[in-house]
Tab-separated table of C-alpha atoms in Angstrom:
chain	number	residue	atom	x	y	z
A	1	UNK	CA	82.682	-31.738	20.965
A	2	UNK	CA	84.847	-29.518	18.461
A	3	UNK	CA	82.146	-26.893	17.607
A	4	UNK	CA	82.527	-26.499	13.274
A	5	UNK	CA	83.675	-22.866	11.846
A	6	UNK	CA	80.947	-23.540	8.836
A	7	UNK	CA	77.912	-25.608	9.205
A	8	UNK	CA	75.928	-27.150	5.743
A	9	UNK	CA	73.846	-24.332	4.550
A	10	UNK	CA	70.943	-24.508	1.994
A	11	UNK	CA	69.230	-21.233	-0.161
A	12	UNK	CA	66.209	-19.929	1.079
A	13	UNK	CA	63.902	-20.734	-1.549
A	14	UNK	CA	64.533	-18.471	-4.542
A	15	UNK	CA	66.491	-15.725	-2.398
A	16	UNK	CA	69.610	-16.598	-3.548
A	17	UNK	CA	70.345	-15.918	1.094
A	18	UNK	CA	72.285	-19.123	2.412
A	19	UNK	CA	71.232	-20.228	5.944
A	20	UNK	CA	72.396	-22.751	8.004
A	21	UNK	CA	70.459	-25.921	8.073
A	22	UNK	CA	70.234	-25.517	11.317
A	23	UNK	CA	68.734	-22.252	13.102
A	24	UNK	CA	69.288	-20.606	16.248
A	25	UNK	CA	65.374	-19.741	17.323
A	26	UNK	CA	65.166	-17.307	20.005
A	27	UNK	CA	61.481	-18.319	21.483
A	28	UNK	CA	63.016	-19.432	24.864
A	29	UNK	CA	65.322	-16.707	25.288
A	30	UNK	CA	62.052	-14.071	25.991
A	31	UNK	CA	61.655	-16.608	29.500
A	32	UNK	CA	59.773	-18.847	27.672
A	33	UNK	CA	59.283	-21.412	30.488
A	34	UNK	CA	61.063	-19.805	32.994
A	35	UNK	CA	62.979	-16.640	33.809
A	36	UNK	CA	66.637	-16.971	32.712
A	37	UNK	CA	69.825	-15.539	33.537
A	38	UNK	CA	70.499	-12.867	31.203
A	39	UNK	CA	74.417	-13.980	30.480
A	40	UNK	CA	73.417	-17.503	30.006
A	41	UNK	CA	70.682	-16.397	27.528
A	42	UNK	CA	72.570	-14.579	25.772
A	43	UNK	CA	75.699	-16.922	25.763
A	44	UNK	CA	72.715	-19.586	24.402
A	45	UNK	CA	73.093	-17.352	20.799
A	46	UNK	CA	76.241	-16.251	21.421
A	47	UNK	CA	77.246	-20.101	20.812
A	48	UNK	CA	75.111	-20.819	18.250
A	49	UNK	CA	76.724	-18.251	16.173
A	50	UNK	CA	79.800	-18.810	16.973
A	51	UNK	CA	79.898	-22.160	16.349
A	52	UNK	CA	78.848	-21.163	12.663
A	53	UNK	CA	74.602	-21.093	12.965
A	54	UNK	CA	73.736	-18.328	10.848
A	55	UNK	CA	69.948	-18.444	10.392
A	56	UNK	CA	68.982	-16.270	13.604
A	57	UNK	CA	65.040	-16.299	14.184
A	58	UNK	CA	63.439	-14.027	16.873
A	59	UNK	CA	60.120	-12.312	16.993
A	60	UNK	CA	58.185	-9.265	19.331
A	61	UNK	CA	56.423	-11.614	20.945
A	62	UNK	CA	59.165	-13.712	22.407
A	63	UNK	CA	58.524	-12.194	26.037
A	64	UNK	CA	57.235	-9.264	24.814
A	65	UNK	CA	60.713	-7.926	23.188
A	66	UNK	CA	63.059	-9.416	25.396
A	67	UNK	CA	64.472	-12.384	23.157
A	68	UNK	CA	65.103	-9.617	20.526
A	69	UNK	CA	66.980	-7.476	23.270
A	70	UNK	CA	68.901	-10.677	24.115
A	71	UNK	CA	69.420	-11.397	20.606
A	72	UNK	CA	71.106	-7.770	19.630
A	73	UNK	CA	73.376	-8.396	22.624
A	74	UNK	CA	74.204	-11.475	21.155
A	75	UNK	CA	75.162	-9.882	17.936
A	76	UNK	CA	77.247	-7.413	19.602
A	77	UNK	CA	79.407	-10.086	21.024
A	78	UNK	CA	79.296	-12.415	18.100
A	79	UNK	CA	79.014	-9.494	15.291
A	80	UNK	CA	76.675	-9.437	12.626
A	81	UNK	CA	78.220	-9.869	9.806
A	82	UNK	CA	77.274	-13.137	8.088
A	83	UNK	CA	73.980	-13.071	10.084
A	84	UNK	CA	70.458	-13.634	8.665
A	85	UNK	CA	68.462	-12.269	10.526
A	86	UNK	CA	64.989	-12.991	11.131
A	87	UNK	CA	61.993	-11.387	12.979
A	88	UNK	CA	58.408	-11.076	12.960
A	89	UNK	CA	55.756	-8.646	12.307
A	90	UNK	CA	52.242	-8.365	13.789
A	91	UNK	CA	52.657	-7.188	17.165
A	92	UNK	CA	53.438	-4.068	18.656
A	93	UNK	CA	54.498	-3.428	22.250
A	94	UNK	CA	53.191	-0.689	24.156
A	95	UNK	CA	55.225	-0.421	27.619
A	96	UNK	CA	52.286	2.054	28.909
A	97	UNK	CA	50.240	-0.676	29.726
A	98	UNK	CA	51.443	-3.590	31.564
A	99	UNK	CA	52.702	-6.877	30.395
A	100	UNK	CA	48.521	-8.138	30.837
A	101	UNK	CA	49.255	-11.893	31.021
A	102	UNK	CA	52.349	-11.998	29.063
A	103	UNK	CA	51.329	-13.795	26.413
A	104	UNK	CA	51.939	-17.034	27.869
A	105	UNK	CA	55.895	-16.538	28.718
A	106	UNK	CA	57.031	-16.805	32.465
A	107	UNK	CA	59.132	-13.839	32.076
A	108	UNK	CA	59.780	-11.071	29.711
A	109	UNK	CA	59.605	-7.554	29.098
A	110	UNK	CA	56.442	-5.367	31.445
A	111	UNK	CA	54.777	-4.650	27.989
A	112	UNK	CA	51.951	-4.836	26.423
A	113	UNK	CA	51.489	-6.905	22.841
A	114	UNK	CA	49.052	-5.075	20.593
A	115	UNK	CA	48.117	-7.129	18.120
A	116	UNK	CA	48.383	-4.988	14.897
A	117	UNK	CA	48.515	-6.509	11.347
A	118	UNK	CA	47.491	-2.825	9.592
A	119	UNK	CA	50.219	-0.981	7.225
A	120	UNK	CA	50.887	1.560	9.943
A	121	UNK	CA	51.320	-1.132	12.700
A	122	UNK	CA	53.603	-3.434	10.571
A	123	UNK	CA	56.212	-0.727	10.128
A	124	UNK	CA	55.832	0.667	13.980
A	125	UNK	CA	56.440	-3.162	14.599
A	126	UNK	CA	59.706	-3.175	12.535
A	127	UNK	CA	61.038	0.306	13.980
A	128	UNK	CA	60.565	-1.168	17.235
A	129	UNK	CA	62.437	-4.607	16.483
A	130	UNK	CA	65.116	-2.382	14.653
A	131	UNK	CA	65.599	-0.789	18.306
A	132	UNK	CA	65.379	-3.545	20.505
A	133	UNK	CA	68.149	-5.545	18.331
A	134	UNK	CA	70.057	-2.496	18.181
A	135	UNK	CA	70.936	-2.705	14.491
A	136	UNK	CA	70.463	-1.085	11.199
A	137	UNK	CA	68.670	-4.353	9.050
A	138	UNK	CA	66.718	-7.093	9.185
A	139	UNK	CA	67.270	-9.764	6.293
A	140	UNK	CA	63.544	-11.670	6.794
A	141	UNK	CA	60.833	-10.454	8.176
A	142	UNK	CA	57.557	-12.959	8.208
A	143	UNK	CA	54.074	-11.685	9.266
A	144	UNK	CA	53.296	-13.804	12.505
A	145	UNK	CA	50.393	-15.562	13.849
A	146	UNK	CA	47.912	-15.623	11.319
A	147	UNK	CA	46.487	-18.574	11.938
A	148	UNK	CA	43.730	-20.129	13.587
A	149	UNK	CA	45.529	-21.661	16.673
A	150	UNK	CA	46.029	-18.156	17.322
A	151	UNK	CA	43.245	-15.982	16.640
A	152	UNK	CA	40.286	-18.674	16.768
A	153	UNK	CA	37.926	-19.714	13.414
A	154	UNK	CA	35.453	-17.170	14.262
A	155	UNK	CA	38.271	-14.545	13.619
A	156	UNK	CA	40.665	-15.843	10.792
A	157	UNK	CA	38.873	-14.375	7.697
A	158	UNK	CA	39.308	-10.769	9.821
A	159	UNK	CA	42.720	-11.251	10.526
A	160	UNK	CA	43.849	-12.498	7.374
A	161	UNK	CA	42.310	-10.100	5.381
A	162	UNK	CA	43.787	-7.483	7.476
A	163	UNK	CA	47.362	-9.299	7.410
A	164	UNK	CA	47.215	-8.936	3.198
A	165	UNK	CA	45.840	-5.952	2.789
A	166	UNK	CA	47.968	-4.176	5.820
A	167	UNK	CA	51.083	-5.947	6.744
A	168	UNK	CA	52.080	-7.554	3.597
A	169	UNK	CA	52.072	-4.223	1.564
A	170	UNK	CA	54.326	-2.577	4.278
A	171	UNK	CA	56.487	-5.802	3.776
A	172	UNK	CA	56.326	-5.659	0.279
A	173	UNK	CA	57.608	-1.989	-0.127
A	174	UNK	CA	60.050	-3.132	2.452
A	175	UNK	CA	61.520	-5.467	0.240
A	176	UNK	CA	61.478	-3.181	-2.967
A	177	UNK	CA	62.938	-0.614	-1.254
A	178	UNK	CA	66.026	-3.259	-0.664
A	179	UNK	CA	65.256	-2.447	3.449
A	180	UNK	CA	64.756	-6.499	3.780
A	181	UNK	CA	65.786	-9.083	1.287
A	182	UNK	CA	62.922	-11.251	1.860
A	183	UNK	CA	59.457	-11.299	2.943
A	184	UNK	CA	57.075	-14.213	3.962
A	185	UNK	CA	54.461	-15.527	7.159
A	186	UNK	CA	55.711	-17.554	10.205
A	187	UNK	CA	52.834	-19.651	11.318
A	188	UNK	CA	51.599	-23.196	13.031
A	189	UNK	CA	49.361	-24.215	10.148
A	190	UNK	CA	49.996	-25.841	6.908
A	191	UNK	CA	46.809	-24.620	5.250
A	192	UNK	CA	47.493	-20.842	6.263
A	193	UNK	CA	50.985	-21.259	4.594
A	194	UNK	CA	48.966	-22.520	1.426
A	195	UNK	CA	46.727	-19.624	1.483
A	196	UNK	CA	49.201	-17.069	1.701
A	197	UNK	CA	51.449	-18.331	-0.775
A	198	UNK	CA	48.227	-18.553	-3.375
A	199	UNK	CA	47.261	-14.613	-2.096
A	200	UNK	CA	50.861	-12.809	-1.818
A	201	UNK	CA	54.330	-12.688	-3.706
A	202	UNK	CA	55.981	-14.389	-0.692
A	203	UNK	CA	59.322	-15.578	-0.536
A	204	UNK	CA	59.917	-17.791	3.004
A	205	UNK	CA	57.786	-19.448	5.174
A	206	UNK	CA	58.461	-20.561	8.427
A	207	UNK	CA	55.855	-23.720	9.609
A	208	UNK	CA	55.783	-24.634	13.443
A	209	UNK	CA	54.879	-28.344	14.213
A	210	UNK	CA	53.120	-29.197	10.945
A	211	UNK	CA	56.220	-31.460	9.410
A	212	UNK	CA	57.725	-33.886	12.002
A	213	UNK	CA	58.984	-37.121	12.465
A	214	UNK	CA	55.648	-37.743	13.963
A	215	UNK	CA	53.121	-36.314	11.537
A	216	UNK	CA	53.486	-34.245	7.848
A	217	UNK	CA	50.354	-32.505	7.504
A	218	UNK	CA	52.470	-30.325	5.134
A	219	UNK	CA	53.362	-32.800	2.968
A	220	UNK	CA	50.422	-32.963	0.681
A	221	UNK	CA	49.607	-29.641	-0.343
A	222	UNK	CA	52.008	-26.813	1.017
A	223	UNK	CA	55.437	-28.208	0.434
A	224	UNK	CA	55.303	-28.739	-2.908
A	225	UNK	CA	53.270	-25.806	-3.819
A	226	UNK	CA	56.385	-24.364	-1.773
A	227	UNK	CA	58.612	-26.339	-4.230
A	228	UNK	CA	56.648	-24.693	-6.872
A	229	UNK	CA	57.004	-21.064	-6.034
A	230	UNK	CA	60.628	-20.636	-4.649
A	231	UNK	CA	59.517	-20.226	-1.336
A	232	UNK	CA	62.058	-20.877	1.226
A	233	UNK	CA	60.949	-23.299	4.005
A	234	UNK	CA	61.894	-22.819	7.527
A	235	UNK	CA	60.740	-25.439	9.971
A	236	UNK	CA	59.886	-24.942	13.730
A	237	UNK	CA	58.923	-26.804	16.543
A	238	UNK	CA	60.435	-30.161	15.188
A	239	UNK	CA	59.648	-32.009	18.725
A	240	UNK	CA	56.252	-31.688	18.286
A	241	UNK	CA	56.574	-29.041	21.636
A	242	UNK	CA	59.110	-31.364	23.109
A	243	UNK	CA	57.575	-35.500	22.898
A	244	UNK	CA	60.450	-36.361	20.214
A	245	UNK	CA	63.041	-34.907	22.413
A	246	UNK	CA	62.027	-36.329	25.535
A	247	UNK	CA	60.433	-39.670	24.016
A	248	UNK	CA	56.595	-41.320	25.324
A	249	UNK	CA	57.403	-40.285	29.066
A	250	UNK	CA	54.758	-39.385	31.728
A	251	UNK	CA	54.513	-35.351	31.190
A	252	UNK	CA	55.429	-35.405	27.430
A	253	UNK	CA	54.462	-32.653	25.951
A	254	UNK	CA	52.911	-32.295	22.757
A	255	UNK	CA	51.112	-29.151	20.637
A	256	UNK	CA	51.681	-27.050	23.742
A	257	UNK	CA	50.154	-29.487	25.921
A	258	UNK	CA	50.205	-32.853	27.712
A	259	UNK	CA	50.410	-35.737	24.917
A	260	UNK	CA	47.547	-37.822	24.547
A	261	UNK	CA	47.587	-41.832	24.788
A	262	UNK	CA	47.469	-42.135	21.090
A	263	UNK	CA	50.420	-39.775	20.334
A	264	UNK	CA	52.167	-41.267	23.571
A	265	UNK	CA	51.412	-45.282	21.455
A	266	UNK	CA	52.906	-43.815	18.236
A	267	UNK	CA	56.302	-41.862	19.480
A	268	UNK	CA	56.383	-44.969	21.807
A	269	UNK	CA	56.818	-47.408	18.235
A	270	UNK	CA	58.922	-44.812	16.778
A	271	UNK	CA	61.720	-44.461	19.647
A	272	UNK	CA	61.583	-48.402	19.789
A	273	UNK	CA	62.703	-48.245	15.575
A	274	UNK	CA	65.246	-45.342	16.701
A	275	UNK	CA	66.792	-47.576	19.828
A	276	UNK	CA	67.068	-50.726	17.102
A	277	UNK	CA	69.372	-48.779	15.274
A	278	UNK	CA	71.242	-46.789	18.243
A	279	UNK	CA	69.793	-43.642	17.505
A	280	UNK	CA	68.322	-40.815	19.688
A	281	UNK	CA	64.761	-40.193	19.028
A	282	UNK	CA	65.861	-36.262	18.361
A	283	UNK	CA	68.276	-37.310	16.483
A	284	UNK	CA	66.075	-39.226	14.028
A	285	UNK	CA	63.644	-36.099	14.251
A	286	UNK	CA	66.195	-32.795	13.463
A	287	UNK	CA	67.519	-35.095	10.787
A	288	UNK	CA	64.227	-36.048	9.358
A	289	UNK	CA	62.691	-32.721	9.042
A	290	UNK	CA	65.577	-31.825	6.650
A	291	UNK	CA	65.082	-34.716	4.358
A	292	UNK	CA	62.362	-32.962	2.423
A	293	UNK	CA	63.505	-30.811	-0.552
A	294	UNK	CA	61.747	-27.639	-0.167
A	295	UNK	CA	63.589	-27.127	3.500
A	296	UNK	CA	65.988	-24.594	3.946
A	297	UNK	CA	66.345	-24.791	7.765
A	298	UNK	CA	65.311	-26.297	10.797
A	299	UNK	CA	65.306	-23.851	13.611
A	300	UNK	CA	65.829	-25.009	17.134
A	301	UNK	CA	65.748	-22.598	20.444
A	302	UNK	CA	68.358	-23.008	23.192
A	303	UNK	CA	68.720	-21.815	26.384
A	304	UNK	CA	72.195	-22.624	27.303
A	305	UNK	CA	75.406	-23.304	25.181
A	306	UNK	CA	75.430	-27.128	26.390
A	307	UNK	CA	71.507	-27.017	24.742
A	308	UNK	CA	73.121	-25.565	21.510
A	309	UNK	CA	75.893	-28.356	21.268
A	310	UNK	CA	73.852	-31.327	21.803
A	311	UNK	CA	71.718	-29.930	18.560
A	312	UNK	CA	74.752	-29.670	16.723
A	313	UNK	CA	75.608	-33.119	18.170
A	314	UNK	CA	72.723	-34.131	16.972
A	315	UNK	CA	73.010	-32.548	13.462
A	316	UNK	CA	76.406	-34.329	12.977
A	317	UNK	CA	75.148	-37.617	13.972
A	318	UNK	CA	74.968	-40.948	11.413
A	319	UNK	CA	71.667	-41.901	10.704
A	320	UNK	CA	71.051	-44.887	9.020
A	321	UNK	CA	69.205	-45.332	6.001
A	322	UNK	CA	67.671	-48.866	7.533
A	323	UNK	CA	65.849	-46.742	10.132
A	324	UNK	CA	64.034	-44.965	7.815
A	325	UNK	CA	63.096	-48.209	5.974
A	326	UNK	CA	62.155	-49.813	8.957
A	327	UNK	CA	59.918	-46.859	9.984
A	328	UNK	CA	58.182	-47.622	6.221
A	329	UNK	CA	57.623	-50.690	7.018
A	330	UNK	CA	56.343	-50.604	10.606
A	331	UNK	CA	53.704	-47.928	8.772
A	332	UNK	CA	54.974	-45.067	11.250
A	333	UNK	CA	55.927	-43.265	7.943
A	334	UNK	CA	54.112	-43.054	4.596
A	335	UNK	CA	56.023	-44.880	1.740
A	336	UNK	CA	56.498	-41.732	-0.468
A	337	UNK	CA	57.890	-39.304	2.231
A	338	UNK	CA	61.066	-38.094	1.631
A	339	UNK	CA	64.009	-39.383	3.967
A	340	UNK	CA	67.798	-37.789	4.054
A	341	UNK	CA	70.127	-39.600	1.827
């Protein structure tokens, strides 16, 4: 493949900041999975941006500050320049403590996360990230994990009260002190996207899992109140935690988890639409999530530069427009969603 010197870009909601439509997200490069080797890690992002991704998504947690410390090598190499930079905001690292169980991630830094959404805690989380990148700015910063997923039902009302009244006034002086150009929540539920965008002057949002190929929980409600607003829509975790990458295989995952029979039945009927026409099933599912008009971006992590060119690959693919009709008409996709043109 000849990697592209400019990839399509979209605006981020009413920012007036291009991204790619495609994102480099740096999840996997904090040992997600598995420990890495640091040069391939970083040569993972050092691809991406070279071969012209510049939406570049990291966060604390991402093995407890290593994927941002891989990341600011990364932007050594590659320079920073023409970068937009994202992180996240809600966790604060104490390395006097132990890594406790790491948060889930194989690998990662021997700190501790400390949950924090208060004023003081945001911008202590944004020094921090400032360090570990080893640069001057950060373009986006979204408050992270507010959601229930996360923090259970018993303790969302706590935690998002404490996310608005803490973390979102540090952001917002942020922003009107010109330190960050835009401010907004990166979380795995469509409703918590609503309820921040009704509560707060945000201006991105960045949704894991909750618009896919497979299911559009977001459809109804936040994406046009999105739409509405200006807010810039980034979209995560695209494969549904990996089922429309790897297809209805024994050991798909799916929401973090081994898929169930009836999500294993349903990407099952979808691939077999996908193979009619000659098309990957992650083909049809990077290329789908962009086909609504309120996304900016559709950020996928890498862990290798042979992972980054097969989503570029992917992104430069024909699809055509008979597969989405034929997914209409099998009823694997509701008449009125939106489809690329």
């Amino acid at each position: 493949m000849t990697l592209p010197t400019r990839l399509p870009t979209r605006t981020l909601g009413r920012t007036g900041i291009a991204v790619s439509e495609i994102g480099f997200g740096a999840a996997p490069l904090g040992d997600l999975y598995g420990r890495l080797d640091e040069a391939t890690a970083v040569g993972a992002a050092v691809a991406a941006l070279s071969a012209g991704v510049t939406l570049l998504d990291t966060s604390p947690l991402y093995g407890h500050g290593l994927a941002e410390a891989r990341c600011g090598a990364a932007l050594r190499q590659a320079g920073r320049d023409g970068v937009v930079l994202c992180s996240k905001v809600g966790r604060w690292m104490d390395p006097t403590q132990g890594r406790g169980d790491g948060s889930g991630y194989a690998g990662g830094f021997p700190h501790r996360a400390v949950i924090d959404y208060s004023y003081d805690g945001t911008l202590r989380s944004v020094e921090q990230s400032l360090l570990r990148l080893g640069t001057d700015r950060i373009d986006v910063l979204l408050i992270h994990d507010v959601d229930v997923w996360t923090h259970g039902a018993d303790r969302i009302e706590a935690r998002f009260a404490e996310a608005m009244e803490g973390a979102y006034r540090a952001l917002d002086r942020l922003r009107a002190d010109g330190t960050v150009k835009a401010i907004g929540v990166g979380v795995n539920e469509a409703e918590m996207c609503v309820r921040f965008a009704q509560a707060g002057d945000f201006d991105a949002m960045l949704l894991a899992g909750r618009y896919s190929l497979l299911e559009q929980p977001a459809l109804d409600e936040f994406l046009p109140l999105a739409q509405v607003k200006g807010i810039g829509v980034m979209l995560g975790g695209v494969f549904n935690s990996g089922i429309l990458a790897s297809g209805a295989v024994p050991g798909a995952k799916y929401n973090y988890g081994p898929a169930p029979a009836h999500i294993l039945e349903r990407v099952g009927r979808i691939e077999t639409v996908c193979r009619a026409h000659g098309v990957p099933l992650a083909t049809a599912a990077l290329r789908f999530a962009l086909g609504h008009p309120a996304v900016s971006s559709v950020v996928l992590g890498a862990v290798s530069a042979d992972e980054v060119r097969r989503n570029l690959d992917a992104m430069a693919a024909a699809v055509p427009a008979a597969l989405w009709a034929d997914l209409k008409g099998a009823g694997l996709l509701a008449a009125g969603v939106p489809v690329p043109q």
